[in-house]
Amino acid sequence: MLGFTLIPQAGVAIGLATTAARTLSSGDSNLGSIIVACILTSTMIYELVGPVITKISLAKAREIIKEKAA
């Protein structure tokens, strides 16, 4: 269950995408920019959804206590 808490960790993916873009952007190839666009788009989605999934996962694992409405 706690495996879902790793979704917000995207810094390594962005670093690898930029490295791949530099490596693959030789000549007329657009492959590097395509890789960066895909990785950045998926990172944005994960960063928006990740904290919510993390909170749900931690609550289900009973690592945090849900606050009751007053």
mmCIF file with all atom_site columns, N, CA and C in Angstrom:
data_model
loop_
_atom_site.group_PDB
_atom_site.id
_atom_site.type_symbol
_atom_site.label_atom_id
_atom_site.label_alt_id
_atom_site.label_comp_id
_atom_site.label_asym_id
_atom_site.label_entity_id
_atom_site.label_seq_id
_atom_site.pdbx_PDB_ins_code
_atom_site.Cartn_x
_atom_site.Cartn_y
_atom_site.Cartn_z
_atom_site.occupancy
_atom_site.B_iso_or_equiv
_atom_site.pdbx_formal_charge
_atom_site.auth_seq_id
_atom_site.auth_comp_id
_atom_site.auth_asym_id
_atom_site.auth_atom_id
_atom_site.pdbx_PDB_model_num
ATOM 1   N N  . MET A 1 1  ? 0.819   -1.188 0.000   1.00 0.00 ? 1  MET A N  1
ATOM 2   C CA . MET A 1 1  ? 0.000   0.000  0.000   1.00 0.00 ? 1  MET A CA 1
ATOM 3   C C  . MET A 1 1  ? 0.871   1.265  0.000   1.00 0.00 ? 1  MET A C  1
ATOM 4   N N  . LEU A 1 2  ? 1.975   1.248  0.695   1.00 0.00 ? 2  LEU A N  1
ATOM 5   C CA . LEU A 1 2  ? 2.820   2.443  0.760   1.00 0.00 ? 2  LEU A CA 1
ATOM 6   C C  . LEU A 1 2  ? 3.619   2.683  -0.514  1.00 0.00 ? 2  LEU A C  1
ATOM 7   N N  . GLY A 1 3  ? 3.577   1.760  -1.456  1.00 0.00 ? 3  GLY A N  1
ATOM 8   C CA . GLY A 1 3  ? 4.255   1.963  -2.730  1.00 0.00 ? 3  GLY A CA 1
ATOM 9   C C  . GLY A 1 3  ? 3.713   3.157  -3.495  1.00 0.00 ? 3  GLY A C  1
ATOM 10  N N  . PHE A 1 4  ? 2.416   3.455  -3.306  1.00 0.00 ? 4  PHE A N  1
ATOM 11  C CA . PHE A 1 4  ? 1.808   4.600  -3.976  1.00 0.00 ? 4  PHE A CA 1
ATOM 12  C C  . PHE A 1 4  ? 2.329   5.926  -3.446  1.00 0.00 ? 4  PHE A C  1
ATOM 13  N N  . THR A 1 5  ? 2.964   5.929  -2.295  1.00 0.00 ? 5  THR A N  1
ATOM 14  C CA . THR A 1 5  ? 3.480   7.177  -1.737  1.00 0.00 ? 5  THR A CA 1
ATOM 15  C C  . THR A 1 5  ? 4.693   7.679  -2.504  1.00 0.00 ? 5  THR A C  1
ATOM 16  N N  . LEU A 1 6  ? 5.267   6.868  -3.381  1.00 0.00 ? 6  LEU A N  1
ATOM 17  C CA . LEU A 1 6  ? 6.436   7.272  -4.153  1.00 0.00 ? 6  LEU A CA 1
ATOM 18  C C  . LEU A 1 6  ? 6.083   8.002  -5.445  1.00 0.00 ? 6  LEU A C  1
ATOM 19  N N  . ILE A 1 7  ? 4.796   8.146  -5.763  1.00 0.00 ? 7  ILE A N  1
ATOM 20  C CA . ILE A 1 7  ? 4.384   8.791  -7.011  1.00 0.00 ? 7  ILE A CA 1
ATOM 21  C C  . ILE A 1 7  ? 4.917   10.220 -7.129  1.00 0.00 ? 7  ILE A C  1
ATOM 22  N N  . PRO A 1 8  ? 4.917   11.051 -6.063  1.00 0.00 ? 8  PRO A N  1
ATOM 23  C CA . PRO A 1 8  ? 5.396   12.430 -6.242  1.00 0.00 ? 8  PRO A CA 1
ATOM 24  C C  . PRO A 1 8  ? 6.899   12.579 -6.503  1.00 0.00 ? 8  PRO A C  1
ATOM 25  N N  . GLN A 1 9  ? 7.667   11.520 -6.428  1.00 0.00 ? 9  GLN A N  1
ATOM 26  C CA . GLN A 1 9  ? 9.108   11.605 -6.607  1.00 0.00 ? 9  GLN A CA 1
ATOM 27  C C  . GLN A 1 9  ? 9.455   11.624 -8.095  1.00 0.00 ? 9  GLN A C  1
ATOM 28  N N  . ALA A 1 10 ? 9.592   12.816 -8.676  1.00 0.00 ? 10 ALA A N  1
ATOM 29  C CA . ALA A 1 10 ? 9.785   12.905 -10.125 1.00 0.00 ? 10 ALA A CA 1
ATOM 30  C C  . ALA A 1 10 ? 11.072  13.605 -10.521 1.00 0.00 ? 10 ALA A C  1
ATOM 31  N N  . GLY A 1 11 ? 11.857  14.053 -9.588  1.00 0.00 ? 11 GLY A N  1
ATOM 32  C CA . GLY A 1 11 ? 13.075  14.780 -9.920  1.00 0.00 ? 11 GLY A CA 1
ATOM 33  C C  . GLY A 1 11 ? 14.054  13.973 -10.743 1.00 0.00 ? 11 GLY A C  1
ATOM 34  N N  . VAL A 1 12 ? 14.183  12.699 -10.425 1.00 0.00 ? 12 VAL A N  1
ATOM 35  C CA . VAL A 1 12 ? 15.100  11.841 -11.174 1.00 0.00 ? 12 VAL A CA 1
ATOM 36  C C  . VAL A 1 12 ? 14.627  11.683 -12.615 1.00 0.00 ? 12 VAL A C  1
ATOM 37  N N  . ALA A 1 13 ? 13.319  11.538 -12.797 1.00 0.00 ? 13 ALA A N  1
ATOM 38  C CA . ALA A 1 13 ? 12.779  11.379 -14.154 1.00 0.00 ? 13 ALA A CA 1
ATOM 39  C C  . ALA A 1 13 ? 13.049  12.623 -15.006 1.00 0.00 ? 13 ALA A C  1
ATOM 40  N N  . ILE A 1 14 ? 12.911  13.792 -14.419 1.00 0.00 ? 14 ILE A N  1
ATOM 41  C CA . ILE A 1 14 ? 13.170  15.028 -15.163 1.00 0.00 ? 14 ILE A CA 1
ATOM 42  C C  . ILE A 1 14 ? 14.653  15.136 -15.512 1.00 0.00 ? 14 ILE A C  1
ATOM 43  N N  . GLY A 1 15 ? 15.512  14.789 -14.581 1.00 0.00 ? 15 GLY A N  1
ATOM 44  C CA . GLY A 1 15 ? 16.951  14.814 -14.844 1.00 0.00 ? 15 GLY A CA 1
ATOM 45  C C  . GLY A 1 15 ? 17.353  13.846 -15.942 1.00 0.00 ? 15 GLY A C  1
ATOM 46  N N  . LEU A 1 16 ? 16.801  12.638 -15.906 1.00 0.00 ? 16 LEU A N  1
ATOM 47  C CA . LEU A 1 16 ? 17.102  11.660 -16.954 1.00 0.00 ? 16 LEU A CA 1
ATOM 48  C C  . LEU A 1 16 ? 16.534  12.088 -18.300 1.00 0.00 ? 16 LEU A C  1
ATOM 49  N N  . ALA A 1 17 ? 15.379  12.742 -18.298 1.00 0.00 ? 17 ALA A N  1
ATOM 50  C CA . ALA A 1 17 ? 14.790  13.216 -19.553 1.00 0.00 ? 17 ALA A CA 1
ATOM 51  C C  . ALA A 1 17 ? 15.663  14.289 -20.196 1.00 0.00 ? 17 ALA A C  1
ATOM 52  N N  . THR A 1 18 ? 16.182  15.205 -19.388 1.00 0.00 ? 18 THR A N  1
ATOM 53  C CA . THR A 1 18 ? 17.046  16.241 -19.965 1.00 0.00 ? 18 THR A CA 1
ATOM 54  C C  . THR A 1 18 ? 18.366  15.649 -20.468 1.00 0.00 ? 18 THR A C  1
ATOM 55  N N  . THR A 1 19 ? 18.883  14.653 -19.759 1.00 0.00 ? 19 THR A N  1
ATOM 56  C CA . THR A 1 19 ? 20.088  13.978 -20.219 1.00 0.00 ? 19 THR A CA 1
ATOM 57  C C  . THR A 1 19 ? 19.826  13.246 -21.534 1.00 0.00 ? 19 THR A C  1
ATOM 58  N N  . ALA A 1 20 ? 18.683  12.576 -21.624 1.00 0.00 ? 20 ALA A N  1
ATOM 59  C CA . ALA A 1 20 ? 18.326  11.890 -22.866 1.00 0.00 ? 20 ALA A CA 1
ATOM 60  C C  . ALA A 1 20 ? 18.142  12.883 -24.005 1.00 0.00 ? 20 ALA A C  1
ATOM 61  N N  . ALA A 1 21 ? 17.551  14.033 -23.702 1.00 0.00 ? 21 ALA A N  1
ATOM 62  C CA . ALA A 1 21 ? 17.339  15.050 -24.738 1.00 0.00 ? 21 ALA A CA 1
ATOM 63  C C  . ALA A 1 21 ? 18.675  15.552 -25.289 1.00 0.00 ? 21 ALA A C  1
ATOM 64  N N  . ARG A 1 22 ? 19.630  15.778 -24.398 1.00 0.00 ? 22 ARG A N  1
ATOM 65  C CA . ARG A 1 22 ? 20.954  16.223 -24.851 1.00 0.00 ? 22 ARG A CA 1
ATOM 66  C C  . ARG A 1 22 ? 21.647  15.156 -25.689 1.00 0.00 ? 22 ARG A C  1
ATOM 67  N N  . THR A 1 23 ? 21.496  13.916 -25.273 1.00 0.00 ? 23 THR A N  1
ATOM 68  C CA . THR A 1 23 ? 22.153  12.819 -25.978 1.00 0.00 ? 23 THR A CA 1
ATOM 69  C C  . THR A 1 23 ? 21.514  12.554 -27.335 1.00 0.00 ? 23 THR A C  1
ATOM 70  N N  . LEU A 1 24 ? 20.189  12.623 -27.404 1.00 0.00 ? 24 LEU A N  1
ATOM 71  C CA . LEU A 1 24 ? 19.475  12.240 -28.617 1.00 0.00 ? 24 LEU A CA 1
ATOM 72  C C  . LEU A 1 24 ? 19.166  13.401 -29.558 1.00 0.00 ? 24 LEU A C  1
ATOM 73  N N  . SER A 1 25 ? 19.512  14.608 -29.184 1.00 0.00 ? 25 SER A N  1
ATOM 74  C CA . SER A 1 25 ? 19.190  15.764 -30.024 1.00 0.00 ? 25 SER A CA 1
ATOM 75  C C  . SER A 1 25 ? 20.313  16.114 -30.991 1.00 0.00 ? 25 SER A C  1
ATOM 76  N N  . SER A 1 26 ? 20.898  15.133 -31.573 1.00 0.00 ? 26 SER A N  1
ATOM 77  C CA . SER A 1 26 ? 21.951  15.396 -32.549 1.00 0.00 ? 26 SER A CA 1
ATOM 78  C C  . SER A 1 26 ? 21.357  15.393 -33.949 1.00 0.00 ? 26 SER A C  1
ATOM 79  N N  . GLY A 1 27 ? 21.725  16.362 -34.734 1.00 0.00 ? 27 GLY A N  1
ATOM 80  C CA . GLY A 1 27 ? 21.265  16.421 -36.113 1.00 0.00 ? 27 GLY A CA 1
ATOM 81  C C  . GLY A 1 27 ? 19.810  16.851 -36.226 1.00 0.00 ? 27 GLY A C  1
ATOM 82  N N  . ASP A 1 28 ? 19.060  16.185 -37.096 1.00 0.00 ? 28 ASP A N  1
ATOM 83  C CA . ASP A 1 28 ? 17.679  16.531 -37.365 1.00 0.00 ? 28 ASP A CA 1
ATOM 84  C C  . ASP A 1 28 ? 16.682  15.785 -36.484 1.00 0.00 ? 28 ASP A C  1
ATOM 85  N N  . SER A 1 29 ? 17.151  15.032 -35.516 1.00 0.00 ? 29 SER A N  1
ATOM 86  C CA . SER A 1 29 ? 16.274  14.205 -34.693 1.00 0.00 ? 29 SER A CA 1
ATOM 87  C C  . SER A 1 29 ? 15.498  15.042 -33.679 1.00 0.00 ? 29 SER A C  1
ATOM 88  N N  . ASN A 1 30 ? 14.194  14.823 -33.621 1.00 0.00 ? 30 ASN A N  1
ATOM 89  C CA . ASN A 1 30 ? 13.340  15.464 -32.624 1.00 0.00 ? 30 ASN A CA 1
ATOM 90  C C  . ASN A 1 30 ? 13.050  14.538 -31.452 1.00 0.00 ? 30 ASN A C  1
ATOM 91  N N  . LEU A 1 31 ? 13.699  13.403 -31.412 1.00 0.00 ? 31 LEU A N  1
ATOM 92  C CA . LEU A 1 31 ? 13.425  12.408 -30.390 1.00 0.00 ? 31 LEU A CA 1
ATOM 93  C C  . LEU A 1 31 ? 13.664  12.946 -28.984 1.00 0.00 ? 31 LEU A C  1
ATOM 94  N N  . GLY A 1 32 ? 14.697  13.731 -28.787 1.00 0.00 ? 32 GLY A N  1
ATOM 95  C CA . GLY A 1 32 ? 14.982  14.296 -27.469 1.00 0.00 ? 32 GLY A CA 1
ATOM 96  C C  . GLY A 1 32 ? 13.877  15.201 -26.967 1.00 0.00 ? 32 GLY A C  1
ATOM 97  N N  . SER A 1 33 ? 13.365  16.059 -27.838 1.00 0.00 ? 33 SER A N  1
ATOM 98  C CA . SER A 1 33 ? 12.288  16.958 -27.414 1.00 0.00 ? 33 SER A CA 1
ATOM 99  C C  . SER A 1 33 ? 10.982  16.209 -27.186 1.00 0.00 ? 33 SER A C  1
ATOM 100 N N  . ILE A 1 34 ? 10.763  15.135 -27.915 1.00 0.00 ? 34 ILE A N  1
ATOM 101 C CA . ILE A 1 34 ? 9.567   14.313 -27.694 1.00 0.00 ? 34 ILE A CA 1
ATOM 102 C C  . ILE A 1 34 ? 9.641   13.633 -26.332 1.00 0.00 ? 34 ILE A C  1
ATOM 103 N N  . ILE A 1 35 ? 10.808  13.125 -25.990 1.00 0.00 ? 35 ILE A N  1
ATOM 104 C CA . ILE A 1 35 ? 10.992  12.477 -24.687 1.00 0.00 ? 35 ILE A CA 1
ATOM 105 C C  . ILE A 1 35 ? 10.760  13.474 -23.559 1.00 0.00 ? 35 ILE A C  1
ATOM 106 N N  . VAL A 1 36 ? 11.331  14.658 -23.678 1.00 0.00 ? 36 VAL A N  1
ATOM 107 C CA . VAL A 1 36 ? 11.164  15.672 -22.636 1.00 0.00 ? 36 VAL A CA 1
ATOM 108 C C  . VAL A 1 36 ? 9.699   16.063 -22.498 1.00 0.00 ? 36 VAL A C  1
ATOM 109 N N  . ALA A 1 37 ? 8.996   16.232 -23.612 1.00 0.00 ? 37 ALA A N  1
ATOM 110 C CA . ALA A 1 37 ? 7.580   16.601 -23.555 1.00 0.00 ? 37 ALA A CA 1
ATOM 111 C C  . ALA A 1 37 ? 6.755   15.525 -22.860 1.00 0.00 ? 37 ALA A C  1
ATOM 112 N N  . CYS A 1 38 ? 7.016   14.273 -23.175 1.00 0.00 ? 38 CYS A N  1
ATOM 113 C CA . CYS A 1 38 ? 6.276   13.177 -22.537 1.00 0.00 ? 38 CYS A CA 1
ATOM 114 C C  . CYS A 1 38 ? 6.563   13.085 -21.041 1.00 0.00 ? 38 CYS A C  1
ATOM 115 N N  . ILE A 1 39 ? 7.824   13.183 -20.680 1.00 0.00 ? 39 ILE A N  1
ATOM 116 C CA . ILE A 1 39 ? 8.206   13.079 -19.263 1.00 0.00 ? 39 ILE A CA 1
ATOM 117 C C  . ILE A 1 39 ? 7.660   14.256 -18.463 1.00 0.00 ? 39 ILE A C  1
ATOM 118 N N  . LEU A 1 40 ? 7.753   15.463 -19.007 1.00 0.00 ? 40 LEU A N  1
ATOM 119 C CA . LEU A 1 40 ? 7.243   16.624 -18.274 1.00 0.00 ? 40 LEU A CA 1
ATOM 120 C C  . LEU A 1 40 ? 5.728   16.588 -18.134 1.00 0.00 ? 40 LEU A C  1
ATOM 121 N N  . THR A 1 41 ? 5.028   16.106 -19.147 1.00 0.00 ? 41 THR A N  1
ATOM 122 C CA . THR A 1 41 ? 3.573   15.984 -19.054 1.00 0.00 ? 41 THR A CA 1
ATOM 123 C C  . THR A 1 41 ? 3.175   14.957 -18.003 1.00 0.00 ? 41 THR A C  1
ATOM 124 N N  . SER A 1 42 ? 3.820   13.805 -18.028 1.00 0.00 ? 42 SER A N  1
ATOM 125 C CA . SER A 1 42 ? 3.494   12.788 -17.028 1.00 0.00 ? 42 SER A CA 1
ATOM 126 C C  . SER A 1 42 ? 3.891   13.243 -15.628 1.00 0.00 ? 42 SER A C  1
ATOM 127 N N  . THR A 1 43 ? 4.988   13.967 -15.505 1.00 0.00 ? 43 THR A N  1
ATOM 128 C CA . THR A 1 43 ? 5.404   14.497 -14.208 1.00 0.00 ? 43 THR A CA 1
ATOM 129 C C  . THR A 1 43 ? 4.378   15.482 -13.673 1.00 0.00 ? 43 THR A C  1
ATOM 130 N N  . MET A 1 44 ? 3.855   16.336 -14.533 1.00 0.00 ? 44 MET A N  1
ATOM 131 C CA . MET A 1 44 ? 2.838   17.287 -14.106 1.00 0.00 ? 44 MET A CA 1
ATOM 132 C C  . MET A 1 44 ? 1.594   16.554 -13.595 1.00 0.00 ? 44 MET A C  1
ATOM 133 N N  . ILE A 1 45 ? 1.173   15.520 -14.311 1.00 0.00 ? 45 ILE A N  1
ATOM 134 C CA . ILE A 1 45 ? 0.006   14.752 -13.879 1.00 0.00 ? 45 ILE A CA 1
ATOM 135 C C  . ILE A 1 45 ? 0.280   14.070 -12.545 1.00 0.00 ? 45 ILE A C  1
ATOM 136 N N  . TYR A 1 46 ? 1.446   13.450 -12.421 1.00 0.00 ? 46 TYR A N  1
ATOM 137 C CA . TYR A 1 46 ? 1.794   12.769 -11.174 1.00 0.00 ? 46 TYR A CA 1
ATOM 138 C C  . TYR A 1 46 ? 1.880   13.744 -10.003 1.00 0.00 ? 46 TYR A C  1
ATOM 139 N N  . GLU A 1 47 ? 2.404   14.930 -10.243 1.00 0.00 ? 47 GLU A N  1
ATOM 140 C CA . GLU A 1 47 ? 2.519   15.908 -9.160  1.00 0.00 ? 47 GLU A CA 1
ATOM 141 C C  . GLU A 1 47 ? 1.168   16.446 -8.732  1.00 0.00 ? 47 GLU A C  1
ATOM 142 N N  . LEU A 1 48 ? 0.201   16.460 -9.631  1.00 0.00 ? 48 LEU A N  1
ATOM 143 C CA . LEU A 1 48 ? -1.141  16.892 -9.257  1.00 0.00 ? 48 LEU A CA 1
ATOM 144 C C  . LEU A 1 48 ? -1.905  15.794 -8.515  1.00 0.00 ? 48 LEU A C  1
ATOM 145 N N  . VAL A 1 49 ? -1.742  14.555 -8.951  1.00 0.00 ? 49 VAL A N  1
ATOM 146 C CA . VAL A 1 49 ? -2.479  13.432 -8.378  1.00 0.00 ? 49 VAL A CA 1
ATOM 147 C C  . VAL A 1 49 ? -1.734  12.806 -7.190  1.00 0.00 ? 49 VAL A C  1
ATOM 148 N N  . GLY A 1 50 ? -0.426  12.878 -7.202  1.00 0.00 ? 50 GLY A N  1
ATOM 149 C CA . GLY A 1 50 ? 0.411   12.207 -6.215  1.00 0.00 ? 50 GLY A CA 1
ATOM 150 C C  . GLY A 1 50 ? 0.117   12.521 -4.760  1.00 0.00 ? 50 GLY A C  1
ATOM 151 N N  . PRO A 1 51 ? 0.011   13.797 -4.376  1.00 0.00 ? 51 PRO A N  1
ATOM 152 C CA . PRO A 1 51 ? -0.260  14.089 -2.965  1.00 0.00 ? 51 PRO A CA 1
ATOM 153 C C  . PRO A 1 51 ? -1.587  13.515 -2.468  1.00 0.00 ? 51 PRO A C  1
ATOM 154 N N  . VAL A 1 52 ? -2.592  13.509 -3.314  1.00 0.00 ? 52 VAL A N  1
ATOM 155 C CA . VAL A 1 52 ? -3.889  12.949 -2.917  1.00 0.00 ? 52 VAL A CA 1
ATOM 156 C C  . VAL A 1 52 ? -3.761  11.445 -2.700  1.00 0.00 ? 52 VAL A C  1
ATOM 157 N N  . ILE A 1 53 ? -3.101  10.761 -3.628  1.00 0.00 ? 53 ILE A N  1
ATOM 158 C CA . ILE A 1 53 ? -2.914  9.316  -3.498  1.00 0.00 ? 53 ILE A CA 1
ATOM 159 C C  . ILE A 1 53 ? -2.037  9.000  -2.288  1.00 0.00 ? 53 ILE A C  1
ATOM 160 N N  . THR A 1 54 ? -1.037  9.829  -2.029  1.00 0.00 ? 54 THR A N  1
ATOM 161 C CA . THR A 1 54 ? -0.178  9.630  -0.871  1.00 0.00 ? 54 THR A CA 1
ATOM 162 C C  . THR A 1 54 ? -0.979  9.720  0.421   1.00 0.00 ? 54 THR A C  1
ATOM 163 N N  . LYS A 1 55 ? -1.836  10.722 0.518   1.00 0.00 ? 55 LYS A N  1
ATOM 164 C CA . LYS A 1 55 ? -2.651  10.882 1.726   1.00 0.00 ? 55 LYS A CA 1
ATOM 165 C C  . LYS A 1 55 ? -3.589  9.699  1.916   1.00 0.00 ? 55 LYS A C  1
ATOM 166 N N  . ILE A 1 56 ? -4.219  9.247  0.834   1.00 0.00 ? 56 ILE A N  1
ATOM 167 C CA . ILE A 1 56 ? -5.121  8.100  0.919   1.00 0.00 ? 56 ILE A CA 1
ATOM 168 C C  . ILE A 1 56 ? -4.349  6.847  1.333   1.00 0.00 ? 56 ILE A C  1
ATOM 169 N N  . SER A 1 57 ? -3.178  6.637  0.745   1.00 0.00 ? 57 SER A N  1
ATOM 170 C CA . SER A 1 57 ? -2.366  5.460  1.063   1.00 0.00 ? 57 SER A CA 1
ATOM 171 C C  . SER A 1 57 ? -1.914  5.464  2.520   1.00 0.00 ? 57 SER A C  1
ATOM 172 N N  . LEU A 1 58 ? -1.479  6.613  2.996   1.00 0.00 ? 58 LEU A N  1
ATOM 173 C CA . LEU A 1 58 ? -1.041  6.704  4.397   1.00 0.00 ? 58 LEU A CA 1
ATOM 174 C C  . LEU A 1 58 ? -2.204  6.523  5.357   1.00 0.00 ? 58 LEU A C  1
ATOM 175 N N  . ALA A 1 59 ? -3.379  7.011  4.990   1.00 0.00 ? 59 ALA A N  1
ATOM 176 C CA . ALA A 1 59 ? -4.554  6.829  5.842   1.00 0.00 ? 59 ALA A CA 1
ATOM 177 C C  . ALA A 1 59 ? -4.959  5.356  5.881   1.00 0.00 ? 59 ALA A C  1
ATOM 178 N N  . LYS A 1 60 ? -4.916  4.673  4.740   1.00 0.00 ? 60 LYS A N  1
ATOM 179 C CA . LYS A 1 60 ? -5.271  3.249  4.710   1.00 0.00 ? 60 LYS A CA 1
ATOM 180 C C  . LYS A 1 60 ? -4.262  2.399  5.472   1.00 0.00 ? 60 LYS A C  1
ATOM 181 N N  . ALA A 1 61 ? -3.006  2.816  5.495   1.00 0.00 ? 61 ALA A N  1
ATOM 182 C CA . ALA A 1 61 ? -1.980  2.092  6.243   1.00 0.00 ? 61 ALA A CA 1
ATOM 183 C C  . ALA A 1 61 ? -1.998  2.472  7.724   1.00 0.00 ? 61 ALA A C  1
ATOM 184 N N  . ARG A 1 62 ? -2.904  3.371  8.068   1.00 0.00 ? 62 ARG A N  1
ATOM 185 C CA . ARG A 1 62 ? -3.059  3.864  9.443   1.00 0.00 ? 62 ARG A CA 1
ATOM 186 C C  . ARG A 1 62 ? -1.785  4.512  9.977   1.00 0.00 ? 62 ARG A C  1
ATOM 187 N N  . GLU A 1 63 ? -1.079  5.173  9.090   1.00 0.00 ? 63 GLU A N  1
ATOM 188 C CA . GLU A 1 63 ? 0.105   5.933  9.475   1.00 0.00 ? 63 GLU A CA 1
ATOM 189 C C  . GLU A 1 63 ? -0.269  7.355  9.865   1.00 0.00 ? 63 GLU A C  1
ATOM 190 N N  . ILE A 1 64 ? -1.412  7.828  9.387   1.00 0.00 ? 64 ILE A N  1
ATOM 191 C CA . ILE A 1 64 ? -1.924  9.136  9.781   1.00 0.00 ? 64 ILE A CA 1
ATOM 192 C C  . ILE A 1 64 ? -3.369  8.970  10.212  1.00 0.00 ? 64 ILE A C  1
ATOM 193 N N  . ILE A 1 65 ? -3.832  9.903  11.003  1.00 0.00 ? 65 ILE A N  1
ATOM 194 C CA . ILE A 1 65 ? -5.213  9.876  11.480  1.00 0.00 ? 65 ILE A CA 1
ATOM 195 C C  . ILE A 1 65 ? -5.992  10.936 10.740  1.00 0.00 ? 65 ILE A C  1
ATOM 196 N N  . LYS A 1 66 ? -7.135  10.550 10.191  1.00 0.00 ? 66 LYS A N  1
ATOM 197 C CA . LYS A 1 66 ? -7.971  11.513 9.489   1.00 0.00 ? 66 LYS A CA 1
ATOM 198 C C  . LYS A 1 66 ? -8.575  12.471 10.489  1.00 0.00 ? 66 LYS A C  1
ATOM 199 N N  . GLU A 1 67 ? -8.604  13.766 10.103  1.00 0.00 ? 67 GLU A N  1
ATOM 200 C CA . GLU A 1 67 ? -9.202  14.776 10.971  1.00 0.00 ? 67 GLU A CA 1
ATOM 201 C C  . GLU A 1 67 ? -10.711 14.732 10.810  1.00 0.00 ? 67 GLU A C  1
ATOM 202 N N  . LYS A 1 68 ? -11.411 14.854 11.927  1.00 0.00 ? 68 LYS A N  1
ATOM 203 C CA . LYS A 1 68 ? -12.868 14.882 11.886  1.00 0.00 ? 68 LYS A CA 1
ATOM 204 C C  . LYS A 1 68 ? -13.347 16.301 11.680  1.00 0.00 ? 68 LYS A C  1
ATOM 205 N N  . ALA A 1 69 ? -14.417 16.463 10.914  1.00 0.00 ? 69 ALA A N  1
ATOM 206 C CA . ALA A 1 69 ? -14.977 17.785 10.672  1.00 0.00 ? 69 ALA A CA 1
ATOM 207 C C  . ALA A 1 69 ? -15.584 18.321 11.966  1.00 0.00 ? 69 ALA A C  1
ATOM 208 N N  . ALA A 1 70 ? -15.387 19.605 12.213  1.00 0.00 ? 70 ALA A N  1
ATOM 209 C CA . ALA A 1 70 ? -15.872 20.202 13.462  1.00 0.00 ? 70 ALA A CA 1
ATOM 210 C C  . ALA A 1 70 ? -17.332 20.560 13.395  1.00 0.00 ? 70 ALA A C  1
#
